[in-house]
mmCIF file of C-alpha atoms and ligand atoms in Angstrom:
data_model
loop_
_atom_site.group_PDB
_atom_site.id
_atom_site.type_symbol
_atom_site.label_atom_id
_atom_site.label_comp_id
_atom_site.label_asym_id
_atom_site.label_seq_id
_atom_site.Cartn_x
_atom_site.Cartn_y
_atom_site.Cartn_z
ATOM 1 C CA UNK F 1 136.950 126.129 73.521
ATOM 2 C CA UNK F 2 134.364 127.014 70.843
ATOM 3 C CA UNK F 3 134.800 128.996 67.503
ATOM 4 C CA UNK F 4 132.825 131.665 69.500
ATOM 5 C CA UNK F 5 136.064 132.194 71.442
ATOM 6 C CA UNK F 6 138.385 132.917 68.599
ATOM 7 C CA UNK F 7 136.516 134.067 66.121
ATOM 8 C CA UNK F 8 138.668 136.441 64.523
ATOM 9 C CA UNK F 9 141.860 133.933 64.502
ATOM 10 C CA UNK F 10 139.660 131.690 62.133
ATOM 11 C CA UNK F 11 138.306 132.923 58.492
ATOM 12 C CA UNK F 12 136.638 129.553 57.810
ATOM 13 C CA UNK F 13 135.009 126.560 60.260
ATOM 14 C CA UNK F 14 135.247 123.653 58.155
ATOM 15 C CA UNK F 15 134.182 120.839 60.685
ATOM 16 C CA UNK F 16 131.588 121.220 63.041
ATOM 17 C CA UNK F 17 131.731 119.418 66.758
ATOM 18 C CA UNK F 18 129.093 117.469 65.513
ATOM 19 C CA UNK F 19 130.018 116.311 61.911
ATOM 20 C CA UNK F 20 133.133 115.202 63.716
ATOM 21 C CA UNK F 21 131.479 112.546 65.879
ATOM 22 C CA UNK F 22 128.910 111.839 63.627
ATOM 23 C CA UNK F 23 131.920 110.531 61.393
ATOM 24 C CA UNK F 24 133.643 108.856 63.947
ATOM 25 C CA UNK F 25 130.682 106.678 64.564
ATOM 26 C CA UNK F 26 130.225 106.230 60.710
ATOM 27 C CA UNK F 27 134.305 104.956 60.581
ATOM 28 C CA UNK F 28 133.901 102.951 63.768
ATOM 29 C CA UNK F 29 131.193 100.603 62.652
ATOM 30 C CA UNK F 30 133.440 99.812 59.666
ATOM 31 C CA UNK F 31 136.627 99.095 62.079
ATOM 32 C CA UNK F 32 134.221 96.793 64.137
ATOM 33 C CA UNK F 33 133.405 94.902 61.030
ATOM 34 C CA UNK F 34 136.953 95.163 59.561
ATOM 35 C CA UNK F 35 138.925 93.578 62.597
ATOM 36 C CA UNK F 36 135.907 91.078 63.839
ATOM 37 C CA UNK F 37 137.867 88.502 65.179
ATOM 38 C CA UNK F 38 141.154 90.361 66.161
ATOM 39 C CA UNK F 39 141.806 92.960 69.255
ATOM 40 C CA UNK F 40 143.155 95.746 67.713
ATOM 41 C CA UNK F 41 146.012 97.536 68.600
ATOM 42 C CA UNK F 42 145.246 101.354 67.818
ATOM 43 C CA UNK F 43 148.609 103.536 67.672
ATOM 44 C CA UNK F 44 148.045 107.259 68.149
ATOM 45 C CA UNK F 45 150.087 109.535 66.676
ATOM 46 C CA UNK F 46 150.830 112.119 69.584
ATOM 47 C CA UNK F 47 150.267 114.825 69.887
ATOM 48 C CA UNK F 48 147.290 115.749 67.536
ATOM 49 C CA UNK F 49 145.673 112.505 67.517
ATOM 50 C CA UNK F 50 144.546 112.286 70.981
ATOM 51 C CA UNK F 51 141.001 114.204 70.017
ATOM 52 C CA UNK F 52 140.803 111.432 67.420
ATOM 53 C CA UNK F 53 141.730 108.658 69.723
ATOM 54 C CA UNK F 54 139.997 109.595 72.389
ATOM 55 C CA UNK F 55 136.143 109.970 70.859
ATOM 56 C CA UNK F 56 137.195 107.208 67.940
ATOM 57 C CA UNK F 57 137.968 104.407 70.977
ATOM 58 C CA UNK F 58 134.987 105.525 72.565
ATOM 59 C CA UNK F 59 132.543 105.401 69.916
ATOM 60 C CA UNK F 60 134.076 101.290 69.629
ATOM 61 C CA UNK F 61 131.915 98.808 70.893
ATOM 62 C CA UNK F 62 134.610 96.099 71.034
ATOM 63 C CA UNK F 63 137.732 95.732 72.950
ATOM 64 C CA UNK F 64 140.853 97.218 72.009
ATOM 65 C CA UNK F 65 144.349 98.250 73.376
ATOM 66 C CA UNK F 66 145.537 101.270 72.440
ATOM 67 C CA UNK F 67 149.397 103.127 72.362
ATOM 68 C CA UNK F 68 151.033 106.420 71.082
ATOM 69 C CA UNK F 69 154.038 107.061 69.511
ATOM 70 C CA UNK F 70 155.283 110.476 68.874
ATOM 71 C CA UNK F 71 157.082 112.086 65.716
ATOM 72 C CA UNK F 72 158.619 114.855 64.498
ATOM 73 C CA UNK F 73 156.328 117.451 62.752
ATOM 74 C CA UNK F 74 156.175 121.189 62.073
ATOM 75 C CA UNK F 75 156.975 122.685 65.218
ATOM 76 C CA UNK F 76 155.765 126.644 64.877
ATOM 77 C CA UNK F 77 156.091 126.545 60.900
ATOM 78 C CA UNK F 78 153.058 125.551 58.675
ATOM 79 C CA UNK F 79 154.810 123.838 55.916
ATOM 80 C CA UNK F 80 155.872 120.115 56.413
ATOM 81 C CA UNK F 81 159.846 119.319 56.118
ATOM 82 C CA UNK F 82 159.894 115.301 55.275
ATOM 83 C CA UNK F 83 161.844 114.805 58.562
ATOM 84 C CA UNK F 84 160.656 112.105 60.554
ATOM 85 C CA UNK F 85 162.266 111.123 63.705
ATOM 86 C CA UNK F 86 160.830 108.632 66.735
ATOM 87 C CA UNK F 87 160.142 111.195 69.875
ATOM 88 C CA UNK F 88 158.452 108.714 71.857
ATOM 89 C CA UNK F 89 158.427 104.954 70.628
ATOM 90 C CA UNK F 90 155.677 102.152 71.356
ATOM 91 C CA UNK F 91 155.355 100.749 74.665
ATOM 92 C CA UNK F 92 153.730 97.399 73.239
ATOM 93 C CA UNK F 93 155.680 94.612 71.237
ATOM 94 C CA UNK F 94 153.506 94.597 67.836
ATOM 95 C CA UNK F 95 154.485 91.449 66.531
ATOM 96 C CA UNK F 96 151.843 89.586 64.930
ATOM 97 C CA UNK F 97 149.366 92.303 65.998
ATOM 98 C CA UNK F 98 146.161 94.130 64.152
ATOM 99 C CA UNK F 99 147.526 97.841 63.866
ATOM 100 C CA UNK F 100 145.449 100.872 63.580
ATOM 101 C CA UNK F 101 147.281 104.086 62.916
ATOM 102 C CA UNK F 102 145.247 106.621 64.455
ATOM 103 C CA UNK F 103 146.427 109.741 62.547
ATOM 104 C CA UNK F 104 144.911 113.748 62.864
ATOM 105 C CA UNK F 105 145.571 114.560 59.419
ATOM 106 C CA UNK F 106 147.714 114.075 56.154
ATOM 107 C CA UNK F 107 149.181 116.373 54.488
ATOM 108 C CA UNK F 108 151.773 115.461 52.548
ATOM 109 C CA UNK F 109 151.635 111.768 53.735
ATOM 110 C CA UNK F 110 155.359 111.986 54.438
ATOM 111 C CA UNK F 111 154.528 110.534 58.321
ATOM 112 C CA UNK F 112 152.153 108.008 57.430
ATOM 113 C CA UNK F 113 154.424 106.358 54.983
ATOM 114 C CA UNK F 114 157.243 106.753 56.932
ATOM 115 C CA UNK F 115 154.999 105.224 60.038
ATOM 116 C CA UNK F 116 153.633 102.432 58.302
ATOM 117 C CA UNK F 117 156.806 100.915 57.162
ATOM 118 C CA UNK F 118 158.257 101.107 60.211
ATOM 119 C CA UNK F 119 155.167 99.392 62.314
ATOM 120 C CA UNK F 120 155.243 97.172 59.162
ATOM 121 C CA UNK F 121 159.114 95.894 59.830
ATOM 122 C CA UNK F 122 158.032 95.144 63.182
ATOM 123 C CA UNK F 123 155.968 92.334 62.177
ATOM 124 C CA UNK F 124 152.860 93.034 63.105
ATOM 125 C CA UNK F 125 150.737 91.364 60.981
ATOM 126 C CA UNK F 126 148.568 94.144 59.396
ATOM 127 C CA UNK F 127 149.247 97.586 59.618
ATOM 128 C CA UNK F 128 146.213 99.859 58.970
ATOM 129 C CA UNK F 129 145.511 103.910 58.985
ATOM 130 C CA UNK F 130 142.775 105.954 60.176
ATOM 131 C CA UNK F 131 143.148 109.397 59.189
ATOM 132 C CA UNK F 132 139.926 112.179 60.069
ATOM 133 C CA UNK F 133 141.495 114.498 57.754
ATOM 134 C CA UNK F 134 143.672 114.634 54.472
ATOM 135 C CA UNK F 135 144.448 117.453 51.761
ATOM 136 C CA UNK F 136 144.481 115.912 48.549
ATOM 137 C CA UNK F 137 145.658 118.088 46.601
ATOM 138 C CA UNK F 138 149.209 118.037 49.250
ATOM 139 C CA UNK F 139 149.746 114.360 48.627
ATOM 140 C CA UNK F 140 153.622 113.871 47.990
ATOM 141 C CA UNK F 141 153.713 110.489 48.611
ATOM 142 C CA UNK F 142 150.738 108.211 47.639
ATOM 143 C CA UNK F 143 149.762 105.943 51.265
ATOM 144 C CA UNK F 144 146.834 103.780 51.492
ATOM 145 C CA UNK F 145 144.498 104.777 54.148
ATOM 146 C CA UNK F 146 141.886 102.329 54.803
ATOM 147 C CA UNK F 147 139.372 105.053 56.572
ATOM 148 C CA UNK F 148 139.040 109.241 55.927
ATOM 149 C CA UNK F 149 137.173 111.124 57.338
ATOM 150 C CA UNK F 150 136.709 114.495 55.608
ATOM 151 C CA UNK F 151 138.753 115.246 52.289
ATOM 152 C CA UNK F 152 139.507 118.837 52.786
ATOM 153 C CA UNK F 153 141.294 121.985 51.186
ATOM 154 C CA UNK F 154 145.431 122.560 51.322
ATOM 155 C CA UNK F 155 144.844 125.232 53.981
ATOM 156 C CA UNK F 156 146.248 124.931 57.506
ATOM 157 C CA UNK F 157 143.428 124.036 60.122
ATOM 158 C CA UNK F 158 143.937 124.052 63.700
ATOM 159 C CA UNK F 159 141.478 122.670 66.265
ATOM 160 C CA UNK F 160 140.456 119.088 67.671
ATOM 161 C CA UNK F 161 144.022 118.109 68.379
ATOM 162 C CA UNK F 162 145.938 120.389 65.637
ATOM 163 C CA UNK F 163 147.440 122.847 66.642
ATOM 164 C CA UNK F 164 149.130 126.212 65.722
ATOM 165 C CA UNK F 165 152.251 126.054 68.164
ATOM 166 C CA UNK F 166 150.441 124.403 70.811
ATOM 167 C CA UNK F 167 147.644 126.431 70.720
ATOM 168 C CA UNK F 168 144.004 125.576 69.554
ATOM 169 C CA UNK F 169 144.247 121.460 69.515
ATOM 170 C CA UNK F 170 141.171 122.313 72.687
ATOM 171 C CA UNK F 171 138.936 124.006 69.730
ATOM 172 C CA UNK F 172 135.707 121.899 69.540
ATOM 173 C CA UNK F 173 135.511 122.565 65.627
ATOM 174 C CA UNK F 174 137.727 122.464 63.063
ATOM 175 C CA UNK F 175 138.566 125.742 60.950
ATOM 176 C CA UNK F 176 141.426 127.235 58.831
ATOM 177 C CA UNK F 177 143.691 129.446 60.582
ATOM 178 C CA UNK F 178 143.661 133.471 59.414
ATOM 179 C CA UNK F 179 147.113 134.072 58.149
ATOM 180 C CA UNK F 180 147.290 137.610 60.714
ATOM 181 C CA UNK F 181 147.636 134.933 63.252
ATOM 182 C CA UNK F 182 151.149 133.339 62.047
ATOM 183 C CA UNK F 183 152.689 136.210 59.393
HETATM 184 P P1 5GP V 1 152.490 115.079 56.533
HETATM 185 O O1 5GP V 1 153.697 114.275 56.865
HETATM 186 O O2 5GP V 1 151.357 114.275 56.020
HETATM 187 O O3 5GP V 1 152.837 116.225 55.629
HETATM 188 O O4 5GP V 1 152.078 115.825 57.853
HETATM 189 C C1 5GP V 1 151.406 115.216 58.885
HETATM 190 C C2 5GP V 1 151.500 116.046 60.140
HETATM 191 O O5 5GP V 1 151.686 117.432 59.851
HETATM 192 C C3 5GP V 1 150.224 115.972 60.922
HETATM 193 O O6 5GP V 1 150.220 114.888 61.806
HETATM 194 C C4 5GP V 1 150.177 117.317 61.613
HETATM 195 O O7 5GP V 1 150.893 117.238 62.815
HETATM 196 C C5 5GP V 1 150.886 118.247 60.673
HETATM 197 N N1 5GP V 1 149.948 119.007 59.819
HETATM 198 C C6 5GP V 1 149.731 118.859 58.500
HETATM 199 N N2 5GP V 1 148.809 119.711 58.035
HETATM 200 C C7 5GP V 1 148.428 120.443 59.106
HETATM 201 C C8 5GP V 1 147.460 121.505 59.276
HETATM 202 O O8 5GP V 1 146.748 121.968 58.366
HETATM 203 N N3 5GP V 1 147.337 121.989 60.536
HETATM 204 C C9 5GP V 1 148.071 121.534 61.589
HETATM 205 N N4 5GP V 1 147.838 122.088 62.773
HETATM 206 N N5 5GP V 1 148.974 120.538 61.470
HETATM 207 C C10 5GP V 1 149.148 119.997 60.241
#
């Protein structure tokens, strides 16, 4: 789906198809450096991740194995309630392993910092985060992320992987949602 499509349930494209990948190569030749020596283990966060995952592994030129887990987020609502709770755990034992949270977006970083300590008392032995978006000014809890993409406004954006009760994560681009849409 392109922005053409929905025009009028978007007052804003932030991201263009393009700028995405173009960033995803950027961040991938700095994971290739970072975990030389190591296969990485990269952990999508289901469901909005798997635009991320899916053109990030690609643009890799080294091997990797790759998992998802799924948590609790907003359902239809736009504002983010702290809750975090395991829908659909790891398949792969991560002790000892290289971990690369492959993350959408944060918000309020309430997931990420829940996710990390949990992959962390697992024992892997490192626990990283890839995130292709974050709202700085909606920070509630400060997380480390070792690669951003794009630093962008506190507005809610739908498309590549987000979505606005299921619908949009096929958008191409990404752009801010027009509040007629969910008022
Ligand atoms: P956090 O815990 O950092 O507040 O929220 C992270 C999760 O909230 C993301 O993985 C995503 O599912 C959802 N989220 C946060 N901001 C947005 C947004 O602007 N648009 C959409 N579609 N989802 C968002």
């Amino acid at each position: 789906m392109d922005v053409d499509d929905i025009r009028a349930d978007l007052t804003e494209v932030l991201i263009t198809e393009d700028e995405i990948h173009a960033k995803l190569a950027e961040l991938a030749r700095q994971v290739e450096a970072d975990f030389e020596g190591t296969t990485p283990l990269l952990v999508g966060v289901l469901k909005g991740a798997v635009m991320v995952m899916a053109d990030f592994a690609r643009e890799l030129r080294v091997h990797i194995d790759m998992d998802w887990m799924a948590v609790s987020s907003y359902g239809a609502s736009t504002e983010s309630s702290g809750v975090v709770r395991i829908l659909k755990d790891l398949d792969t034992d991560i002790a000892g392993r290289d971990v690369l949270i492959v993350e959408d977006i944060i918000d309020s970083g309430l997931t990420l910092s829940w996710l990390r300590a949990n992959l962390e008392s697992r024992g892997a032995n490192s626990v990283r985060i890839l995130a292709l978006l974050r709202k700085p000014e909606s920070i509630k809890v400060d997380v480390p992320v070792d690669y951003i993409g794009f630093d962008i406004p506190p507005a809610f954006v739908v498309g590549y992987g987000l979505d606005y009760a299921e619908r949009y994560r096929n958008l191409r681009a990404i752009g801010v949602l027009a509040p007629h849409v969910y008022q």
